[in-house]
XYZ file of C-alpha atoms in Angstrom:
361
model
C 44.056 -26.440 38.720
C 43.737 -28.300 42.041
C 42.081 -26.925 45.167
C 42.681 -27.326 48.904
C 40.421 -25.305 51.204
C 41.405 -25.115 54.889
C 37.994 -24.229 56.341
C 34.267 -24.713 55.802
C 31.294 -25.196 58.146
C 29.306 -27.477 55.853
C 28.996 -30.441 58.247
C 27.628 -28.226 61.015
C 25.167 -26.588 58.623
C 23.983 -29.954 57.274
C 23.347 -31.346 60.758
C 21.545 -28.189 61.874
C 19.271 -28.386 58.834
C 18.597 -32.060 59.467
C 17.611 -31.282 63.072
C 15.246 -28.604 61.746
C 13.577 -31.052 59.375
C 15.392 -29.947 56.222
C 17.354 -32.991 55.116
C 20.226 -32.267 52.732
C 23.279 -34.371 51.990
C 26.921 -33.645 51.341
C 26.884 -35.164 47.870
C 24.395 -32.654 46.465
C 22.772 -29.750 48.278
C 21.838 -26.055 48.129
C 24.802 -24.904 50.273
C 28.126 -23.374 49.247
C 29.794 -26.790 49.146
C 28.793 -30.206 47.891
C 30.844 -33.111 46.583
C 29.465 -33.029 43.065
C 30.525 -29.413 42.529
C 33.811 -30.059 44.308
C 34.672 -32.744 41.759
C 33.726 -30.472 38.892
C 35.989 -27.761 40.374
C 38.915 -30.206 40.762
C 39.160 -30.264 44.535
C 42.026 -32.277 45.945
C 41.123 -31.797 49.620
C 38.571 -30.035 51.788
C 38.945 -29.401 55.511
C 35.583 -30.062 57.159
C 35.153 -28.260 60.483
C 33.005 -29.456 63.360
C 31.867 -26.008 64.517
C 30.471 -25.663 68.036
C 29.249 -22.204 69.182
C 29.552 -22.167 72.984
C 26.740 -19.613 73.377
C 24.084 -22.161 72.468
C 24.181 -23.642 75.971
C 24.501 -27.257 74.839
C 27.274 -29.459 76.183
C 30.092 -28.736 73.704
C 31.559 -32.241 73.910
C 28.190 -33.858 73.206
C 27.707 -31.475 70.291
C 31.089 -32.168 68.720
C 30.424 -35.904 69.029
C 27.067 -35.479 67.302
C 28.755 -33.556 64.489
C 31.418 -36.248 64.242
C 28.711 -38.891 63.900
C 27.151 -36.958 61.016
C 30.564 -36.556 59.371
C 31.137 -40.306 59.610
C 27.742 -40.976 58.037
C 28.618 -38.718 55.102
C 32.022 -40.367 54.669
C 30.377 -43.786 54.541
C 27.634 -42.602 52.196
C 30.193 -41.108 49.802
C 33.099 -43.535 50.135
C 33.207 -43.966 46.356
C 34.451 -40.376 45.870
C 35.631 -39.147 49.292
C 38.140 -40.556 51.777
C 39.577 -39.260 55.074
C 43.101 -37.974 55.690
C 44.835 -39.188 58.843
C 48.448 -38.955 57.648
C 50.070 -37.003 54.842
C 50.490 -40.019 52.482
C 46.714 -40.541 52.585
C 46.279 -37.514 50.326
C 48.288 -39.038 47.480
C 46.676 -42.454 48.013
C 43.208 -40.976 47.819
C 44.062 -39.036 44.670
C 45.520 -42.150 43.037
C 42.273 -43.962 43.831
C 40.282 -41.214 42.121
C 38.903 -39.826 45.380
C 38.886 -36.404 46.986
C 40.280 -36.066 50.502
C 38.516 -34.894 53.670
C 40.549 -33.569 56.581
C 38.603 -33.285 59.826
C 38.981 -30.156 61.983
C 37.281 -28.659 65.037
C 36.380 -24.980 65.276
C 36.295 -24.282 69.031
C 38.955 -25.660 71.352
C 36.456 -25.243 74.178
C 34.860 -28.583 73.255
C 37.701 -30.204 75.218
C 36.749 -28.344 78.402
C 40.467 -28.134 79.206
C 40.775 -31.918 79.409
C 43.810 -33.510 77.790
C 41.930 -36.794 77.460
C 39.301 -35.191 75.246
C 42.041 -33.651 73.084
C 43.572 -37.109 72.581
C 40.148 -38.538 71.819
C 39.689 -35.941 69.071
C 42.962 -37.118 67.561
C 41.742 -40.730 67.661
C 38.552 -39.570 65.925
C 40.678 -38.218 63.085
C 40.822 -34.497 63.940
C 44.020 -33.002 62.507
C 43.467 -29.244 63.061
C 41.799 -27.314 65.900
C 40.802 -23.652 65.865
C 41.796 -22.772 69.444
C 38.940 -20.321 70.060
C 35.908 -19.062 68.222
C 34.396 -15.802 69.535
C 34.271 -16.782 73.212
C 36.772 -17.297 75.997
C 37.455 -20.940 76.745
C 39.815 -23.016 78.874
C 42.555 -22.707 76.247
C 42.560 -18.996 75.493
C 40.849 -15.810 74.433
C 39.475 -14.546 71.096
C 40.242 -11.199 69.467
C 36.587 -10.174 69.409
C 35.507 -9.082 72.890
C 32.989 -11.659 74.199
C 31.661 -9.029 76.614
C 30.638 -6.761 73.745
C 28.883 -9.493 71.766
C 25.504 -9.254 73.580
C 25.582 -5.460 73.290
C 26.392 -5.746 69.603
C 23.374 -8.016 69.049
C 21.142 -5.701 71.064
C 21.981 -2.494 69.176
C 21.828 -4.204 65.783
C 18.382 -5.620 66.576
C 17.151 -2.153 67.563
C 18.684 -0.610 64.443
C 17.076 -3.120 62.083
C 13.681 -2.499 63.679
C 13.778 1.177 62.673
C 12.352 2.658 59.482
C 15.288 3.639 57.215
C 15.891 7.362 56.882
C 14.005 8.402 60.008
C 15.673 10.347 62.822
C 15.378 7.285 65.066
C 17.084 5.179 62.367
C 19.944 7.712 62.121
C 20.422 7.746 65.891
C 20.368 3.952 66.092
C 22.828 3.775 63.184
C 25.301 6.045 65.015
C 24.950 3.938 68.144
C 25.398 0.681 66.226
C 28.425 2.053 64.345
C 30.125 3.049 67.620
C 29.639 -0.423 69.137
C 30.645 -2.080 65.851
C 33.891 -0.103 65.733
C 34.769 -1.078 69.308
C 33.952 -4.732 68.647
C 35.691 -4.972 65.276
C 38.728 -2.742 65.638
C 40.187 -3.228 69.125
C 42.408 -6.342 69.299
C 43.075 -8.261 72.490
C 46.763 -7.580 73.146
C 46.959 -8.887 76.713
C 44.929 -12.106 77.046
C 46.465 -14.989 75.123
C 46.669 -18.691 75.852
C 45.890 -19.822 79.372
C 48.412 -22.053 81.149
C 46.202 -25.017 80.298
C 46.035 -23.746 76.724
C 49.821 -23.651 76.478
C 49.970 -27.262 77.663
C 47.282 -28.343 75.225
C 48.818 -26.570 72.221
C 52.148 -28.262 72.991
C 50.320 -31.596 73.177
C 48.548 -30.894 69.875
C 51.914 -30.485 68.194
C 53.150 -33.775 69.680
C 50.020 -35.613 68.572
C 49.981 -34.201 65.056
C 47.061 -31.769 65.383
C 47.747 -28.408 63.720
C 46.984 -25.390 65.933
C 44.755 -22.930 64.081
C 45.023 -19.298 65.242
C 42.089 -17.854 63.282
C 39.804 -16.099 65.832
C 42.537 -16.221 68.502
C 43.646 -12.967 70.169
C 46.766 -11.156 69.008
C 48.389 -12.082 72.321
C 47.402 -15.708 71.742
C 49.035 -15.741 68.306
C 52.390 -14.871 69.836
C 51.874 -17.429 72.609
C 51.346 -20.153 69.989
C 54.492 -18.944 68.236
C 56.374 -19.333 71.530
C 54.919 -22.699 72.555
C 55.320 -24.477 69.201
C 58.241 -25.427 66.996
C 56.440 -26.686 63.879
C 54.402 -24.657 61.364
C 50.804 -23.838 62.255
C 47.822 -22.324 60.427
C 45.485 -19.353 60.357
C 42.948 -21.369 58.408
C 40.547 -18.544 57.475
C 41.993 -15.072 58.073
C 42.777 -12.068 55.872
C 45.064 -8.998 56.130
C 44.258 -6.326 58.734
C 46.181 -3.697 56.758
C 43.609 -4.096 53.953
C 40.503 -4.503 56.141
C 40.883 -3.370 59.783
C 38.697 -6.047 61.380
C 40.539 -7.772 64.250
C 39.655 -11.169 62.759
C 42.374 -10.389 60.233
C 46.126 -10.604 60.796
C 48.626 -7.769 61.133
C 51.593 -7.548 58.785
C 53.917 -8.572 61.612
C 51.829 -11.661 62.332
C 51.774 -12.575 58.632
C 55.553 -12.266 58.461
C 56.084 -14.353 61.614
C 53.665 -17.032 60.410
C 55.590 -17.201 57.143
C 58.947 -17.446 58.909
C 57.602 -20.445 60.833
C 56.446 -22.110 57.608
C 52.760 -21.667 58.371
C 49.922 -20.876 55.986
C 46.899 -18.560 56.181
C 43.744 -19.098 54.156
C 41.942 -16.324 52.286
C 38.519 -15.917 53.900
C 35.666 -15.063 51.500
C 33.507 -13.343 54.153
C 32.680 -9.934 52.682
C 32.988 -8.177 56.064
C 36.539 -9.502 56.518
C 37.461 -8.385 53.001
C 36.125 -4.838 53.011
C 34.221 -2.947 55.695
C 31.037 -1.024 54.952
C 29.195 1.386 57.270
C 26.566 -0.235 59.483
C 23.355 -0.567 57.508
C 25.003 -0.635 54.093
C 24.918 -3.876 52.142
C 28.243 -5.658 51.688
C 27.800 -8.238 48.911
C 31.536 -8.964 48.451
C 33.736 -8.406 45.414
C 36.454 -10.403 43.699
C 38.559 -7.248 43.612
C 38.701 -7.229 47.422
C 39.873 -10.864 47.516
C 42.646 -10.012 45.052
C 43.714 -7.011 47.170
C 44.144 -9.219 50.221
C 45.992 -11.901 48.266
C 48.451 -9.396 46.826
C 49.076 -7.744 50.188
C 49.618 -11.053 51.999
C 51.992 -12.319 49.299
C 53.929 -9.042 49.333
C 54.132 -9.099 53.134
C 54.886 -12.717 53.947
C 55.885 -14.183 50.600
C 53.816 -16.337 48.287
C 54.513 -19.419 50.434
C 52.300 -18.180 53.308
C 49.110 -17.881 51.261
C 46.385 -20.484 50.849
C 42.584 -20.734 50.764
C 40.212 -20.800 53.740
C 36.834 -19.962 52.238
C 34.671 -20.206 55.397
C 31.962 -21.485 53.059
C 28.679 -22.368 54.777
C 29.754 -20.294 57.777
C 29.329 -16.919 56.037
C 26.775 -15.046 53.977
C 27.050 -15.778 50.266
C 29.747 -13.683 48.569
C 28.192 -12.216 45.431
C 31.096 -13.202 43.160
C 32.193 -16.354 45.023
C 28.863 -18.084 45.504
C 30.292 -21.519 46.219
C 32.849 -24.076 45.102
C 31.618 -23.748 41.518
C 33.287 -20.308 41.345
C 36.849 -21.318 42.221
C 37.948 -21.079 38.596
C 36.672 -17.495 38.572
C 38.916 -16.787 41.561
C 41.872 -18.339 39.714
C 41.193 -16.101 36.701
C 40.813 -12.977 38.862
C 44.098 -13.620 40.656
C 45.831 -14.322 37.340
C 44.555 -11.021 35.979
C 45.776 -9.426 39.220
C 49.348 -10.394 38.383
C 49.879 -13.855 39.877
C 51.705 -16.400 37.714
C 50.420 -19.944 37.198
C 53.114 -21.306 39.524
C 52.102 -18.788 42.204
C 48.448 -19.719 41.737
C 49.264 -23.399 42.196
C 50.970 -22.487 45.463
C 47.939 -20.518 46.664
C 45.353 -23.046 45.540
C 46.995 -26.189 46.945
C 50.786 -26.496 47.097
C 51.393 -24.313 50.152
C 48.808 -26.154 52.241
C 50.081 -29.490 50.949
C 53.554 -28.547 52.167
C 52.137 -27.508 55.557
C 50.490 -30.923 55.896
C 53.677 -32.707 54.876
C 55.538 -30.817 57.616
C 52.966 -31.467 60.338
C 50.886 -34.604 59.750
C 53.640 -37.173 59.311
């Protein structure tokens, strides 16, 4: 077994903890991912995202540069077991040297502020994949979650959690929260896709050798990326909407079109993107739900479209996939679900490896 994971937020989480006085390091920590457990779980490559939430009010370019500095520190500190990937042959070279590979990504195209120069600077820094949007509009495009509903969603959930469970007030707040949740989670953005600047920047990403990542992007934006690009692209951490109706997941038509282009989507371990529960009910996550998504995606787009995109350290802990130490459990669950060893190798690393061969040069 070898593992390639297309998305985690570990670098962002480590820097945030450091800034809050809780120093932890990439080599060994209490998070979902560390290098020691990665080695034990036979990781070939991990994509490390520099995640910048625009709502925080900080300058997004300054923040992504700070995250990059922390990433570089961790690379230097762990150069005996971890090495960066800038071109496809680096992966094999790193493996031959007994090292795991790190591929740098950015989650939030808005860090560029619509400036082509900043996009090219990210490439020079080693970024090889960019998630075009997170959950906010930016100069490149629009997300599938409605940014306008996000403050309302936070407001009603805060009021709901403040109520005593079982009371009439709690029941009323639950109904209100469920109605807002359903609007926020179930209504895709079918009209707002890439901006004109976004179309230019996605085309430039393809020329540079940066993979466009359509996770979080609106449905309209997905089809714009399909139109603007010629090479394969990724949905680094997205599941199947037919299995779980959240708009963060992909429709069957999108899965099929991504597969036709030669792209890959990564199974996301976030419990709420695997199986929805009513507002107020705990959703710990099950392995069975992960298997359901994997089977549906493979049946819809073919085995070649399916990879891993855990979203580790950006999500609540999945009860049965607590971190990288549980990847063998996922392998066993998928095998019991009917996947052959060759199919599992494709899901766990070969499909993403082929995507990188086709796009990184």
